[in-house]
GROMACS .gro file of C-alpha atoms in nm:
model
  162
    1UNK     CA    1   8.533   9.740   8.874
    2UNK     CA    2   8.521   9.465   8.646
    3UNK     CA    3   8.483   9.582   8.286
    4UNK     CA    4   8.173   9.403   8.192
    5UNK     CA    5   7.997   9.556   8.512
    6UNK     CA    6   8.127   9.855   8.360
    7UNK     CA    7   7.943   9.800   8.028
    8UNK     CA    8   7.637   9.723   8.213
    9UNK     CA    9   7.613  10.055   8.388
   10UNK     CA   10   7.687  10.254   8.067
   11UNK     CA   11   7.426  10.045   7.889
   12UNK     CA   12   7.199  10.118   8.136
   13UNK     CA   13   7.257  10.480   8.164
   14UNK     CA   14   7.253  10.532   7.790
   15UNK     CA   15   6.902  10.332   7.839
   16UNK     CA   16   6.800  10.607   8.076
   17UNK     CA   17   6.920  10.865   7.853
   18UNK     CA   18   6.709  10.795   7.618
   19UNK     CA   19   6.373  10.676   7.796
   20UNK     CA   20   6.457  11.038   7.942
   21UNK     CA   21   6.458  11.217   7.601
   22UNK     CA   22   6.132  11.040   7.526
   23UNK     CA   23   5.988  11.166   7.797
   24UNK     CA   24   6.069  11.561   7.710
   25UNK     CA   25   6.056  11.527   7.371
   26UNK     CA   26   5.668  11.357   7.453
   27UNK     CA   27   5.630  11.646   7.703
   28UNK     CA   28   5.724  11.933   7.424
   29UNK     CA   29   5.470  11.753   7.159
   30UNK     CA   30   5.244  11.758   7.423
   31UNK     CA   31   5.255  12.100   7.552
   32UNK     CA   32   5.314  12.262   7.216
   33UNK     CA   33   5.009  12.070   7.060
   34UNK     CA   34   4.800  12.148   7.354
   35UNK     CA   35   4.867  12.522   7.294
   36UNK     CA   36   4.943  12.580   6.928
   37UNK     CA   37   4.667  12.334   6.777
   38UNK     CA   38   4.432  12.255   7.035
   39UNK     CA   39   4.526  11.906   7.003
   40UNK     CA   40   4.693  11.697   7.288
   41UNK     CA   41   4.919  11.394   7.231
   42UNK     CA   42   4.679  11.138   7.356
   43UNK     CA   43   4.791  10.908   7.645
   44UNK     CA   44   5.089  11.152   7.734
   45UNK     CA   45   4.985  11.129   8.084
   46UNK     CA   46   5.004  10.712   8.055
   47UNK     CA   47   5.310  10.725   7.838
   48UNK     CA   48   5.478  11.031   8.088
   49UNK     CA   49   5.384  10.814   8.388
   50UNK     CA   50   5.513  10.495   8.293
   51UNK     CA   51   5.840  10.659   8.172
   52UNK     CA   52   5.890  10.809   8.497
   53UNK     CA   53   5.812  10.494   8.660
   54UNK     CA   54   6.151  10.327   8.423
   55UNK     CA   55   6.357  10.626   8.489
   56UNK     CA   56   6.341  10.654   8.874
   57UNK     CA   57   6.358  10.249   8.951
   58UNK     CA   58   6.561  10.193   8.633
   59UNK     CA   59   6.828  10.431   8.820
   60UNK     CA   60   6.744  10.334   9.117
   61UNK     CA   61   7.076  10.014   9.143
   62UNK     CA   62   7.287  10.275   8.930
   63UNK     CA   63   7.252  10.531   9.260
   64UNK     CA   64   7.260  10.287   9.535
   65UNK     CA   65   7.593  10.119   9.360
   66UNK     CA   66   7.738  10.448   9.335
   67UNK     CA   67   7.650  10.555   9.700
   68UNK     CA   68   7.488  10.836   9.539
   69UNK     CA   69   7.158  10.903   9.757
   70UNK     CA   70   7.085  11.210   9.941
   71UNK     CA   71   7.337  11.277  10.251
   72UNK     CA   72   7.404  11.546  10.481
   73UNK     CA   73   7.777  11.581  10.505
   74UNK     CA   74   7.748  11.859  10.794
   75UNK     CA   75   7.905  11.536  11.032
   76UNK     CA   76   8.145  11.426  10.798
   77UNK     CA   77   8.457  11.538  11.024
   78UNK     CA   78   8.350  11.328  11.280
   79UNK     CA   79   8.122  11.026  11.149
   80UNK     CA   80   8.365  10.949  10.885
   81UNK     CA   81   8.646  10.847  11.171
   82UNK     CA   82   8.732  10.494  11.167
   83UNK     CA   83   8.560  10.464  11.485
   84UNK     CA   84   8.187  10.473  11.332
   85UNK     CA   85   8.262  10.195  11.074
   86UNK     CA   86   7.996   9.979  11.234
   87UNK     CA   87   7.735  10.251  11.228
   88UNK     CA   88   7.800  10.352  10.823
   89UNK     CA   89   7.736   9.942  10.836
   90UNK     CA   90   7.399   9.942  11.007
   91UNK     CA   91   7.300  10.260  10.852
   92UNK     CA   92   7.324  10.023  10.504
   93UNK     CA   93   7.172   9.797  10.634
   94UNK     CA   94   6.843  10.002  10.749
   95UNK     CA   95   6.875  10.136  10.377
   96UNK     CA   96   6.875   9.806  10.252
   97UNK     CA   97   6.541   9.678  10.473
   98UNK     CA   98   6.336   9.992  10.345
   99UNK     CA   99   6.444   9.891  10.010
  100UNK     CA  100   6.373   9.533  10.050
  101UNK     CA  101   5.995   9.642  10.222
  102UNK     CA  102   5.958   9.852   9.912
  103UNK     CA  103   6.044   9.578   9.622
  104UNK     CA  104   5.825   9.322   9.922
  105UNK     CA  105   5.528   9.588   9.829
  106UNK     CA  106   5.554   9.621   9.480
  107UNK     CA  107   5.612   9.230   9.445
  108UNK     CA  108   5.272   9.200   9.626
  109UNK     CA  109   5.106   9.427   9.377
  110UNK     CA  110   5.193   9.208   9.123
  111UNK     CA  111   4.925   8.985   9.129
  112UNK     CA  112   4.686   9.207   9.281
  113UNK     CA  113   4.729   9.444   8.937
  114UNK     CA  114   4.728   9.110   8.751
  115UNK     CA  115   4.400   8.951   8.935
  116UNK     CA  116   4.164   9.287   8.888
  117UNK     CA  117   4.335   9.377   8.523
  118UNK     CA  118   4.454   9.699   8.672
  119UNK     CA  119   4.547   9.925   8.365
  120UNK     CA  120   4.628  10.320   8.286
  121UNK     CA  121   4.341  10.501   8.204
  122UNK     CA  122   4.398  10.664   7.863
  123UNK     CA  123   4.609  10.374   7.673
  124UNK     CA  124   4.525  10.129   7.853
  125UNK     CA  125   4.870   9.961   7.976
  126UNK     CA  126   4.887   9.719   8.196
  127UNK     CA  127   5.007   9.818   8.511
  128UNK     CA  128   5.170   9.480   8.699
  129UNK     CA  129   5.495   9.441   8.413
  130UNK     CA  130   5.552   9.799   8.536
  131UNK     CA  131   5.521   9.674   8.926
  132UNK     CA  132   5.763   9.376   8.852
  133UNK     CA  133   5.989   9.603   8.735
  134UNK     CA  134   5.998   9.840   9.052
  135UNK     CA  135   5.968   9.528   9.283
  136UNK     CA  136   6.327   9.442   9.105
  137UNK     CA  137   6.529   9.704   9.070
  138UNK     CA  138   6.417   9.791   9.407
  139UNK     CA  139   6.538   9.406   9.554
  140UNK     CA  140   6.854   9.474   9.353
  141UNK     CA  141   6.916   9.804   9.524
  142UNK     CA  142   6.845   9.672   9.894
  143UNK     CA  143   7.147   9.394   9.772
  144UNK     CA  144   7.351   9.671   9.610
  145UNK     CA  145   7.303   9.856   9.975
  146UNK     CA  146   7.418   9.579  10.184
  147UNK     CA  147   7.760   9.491   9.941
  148UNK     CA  148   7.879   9.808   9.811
  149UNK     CA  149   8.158   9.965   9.960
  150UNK     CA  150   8.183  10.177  10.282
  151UNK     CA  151   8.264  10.566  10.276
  152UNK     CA  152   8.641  10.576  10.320
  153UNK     CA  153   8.736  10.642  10.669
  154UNK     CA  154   9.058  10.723  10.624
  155UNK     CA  155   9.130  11.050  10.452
  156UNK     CA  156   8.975  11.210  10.773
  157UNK     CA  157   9.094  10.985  11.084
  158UNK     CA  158   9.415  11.236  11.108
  159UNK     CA  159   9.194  11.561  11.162
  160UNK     CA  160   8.886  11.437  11.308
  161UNK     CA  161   8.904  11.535  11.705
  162UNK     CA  162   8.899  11.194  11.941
   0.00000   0.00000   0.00000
């Protein structure tokens, strides 16, 4: 890996870190207030919400770079042979289109949320910078999908049956 794409991902995962710590330290403040004092921290729910919406998609190219989403490896013996190189390829490539429809969604909320000044409830945020940003990091996943490297084939081709 090149070093600056290295510096990048550590950025962003100390980013994440700490948009993470917000969130439970908001969530503790919240929760304590609410049942020591009577007194909620107003607009958790907005500020909770919108720092969910930064962690997940914020992580979102960190995982799909990594090859990190959700697998059964119950096949592994046999779908990792060199044989089923072209399916690991198409199987990216699926990933990569429901990406791509996802950031095509959010992308098309953009102007919607923009057009009937669609905002959170409590604080009043507005909700279409937060849409941009999941439309993006979502488009940069689907690419991320399509040009990161395959599982390795080759640690298993000896014992895998034919």
């Amino acid at each position: 890996m090149k070093p600056w794409l290295g510096r990048i991902e550590r950025g962003v995962g100390l980013l994440l870190v700490l948009l993470l710590s917000a969130m439970v330290t908001l969530t503790f403040t919240d929760v304590l207030g609410r049942r020591l004092f009577n007194t909620p921290v107003f607009g958790a729910n907005d500020l909770t919400e919108h720092l969910m919406a930064l962690i997940i998609f914020g992580g979102l190219p960190l995982l799909t770079a990594r090859r990190g989403h959700l697998s059964v490896d119950l096949f592994d013996r046999w779908l990792l042979h060199p044989r089923w190189r072209l399916w690991h390829k198409a199987v990216d490539v699926l990933i990569a289109a429901v990406l791509g429809l996802i950031a095509w969604e959010y992308a098309l909320a953009v102007p919607e949320a923009m057009a009937i000044n669609e905002v959170s409830p409590a604080l009043t945020i507005p909700r279409s910078w937060m849409y941009a940003f999941m439309a993006f990091t979502s488009a940069l996943s689907a690419a991320l999908a399509l040009f990161t490297a395959a599982p390795r084939h080759e640690h298993l081709s000896e014992e895998a049956p034919s």
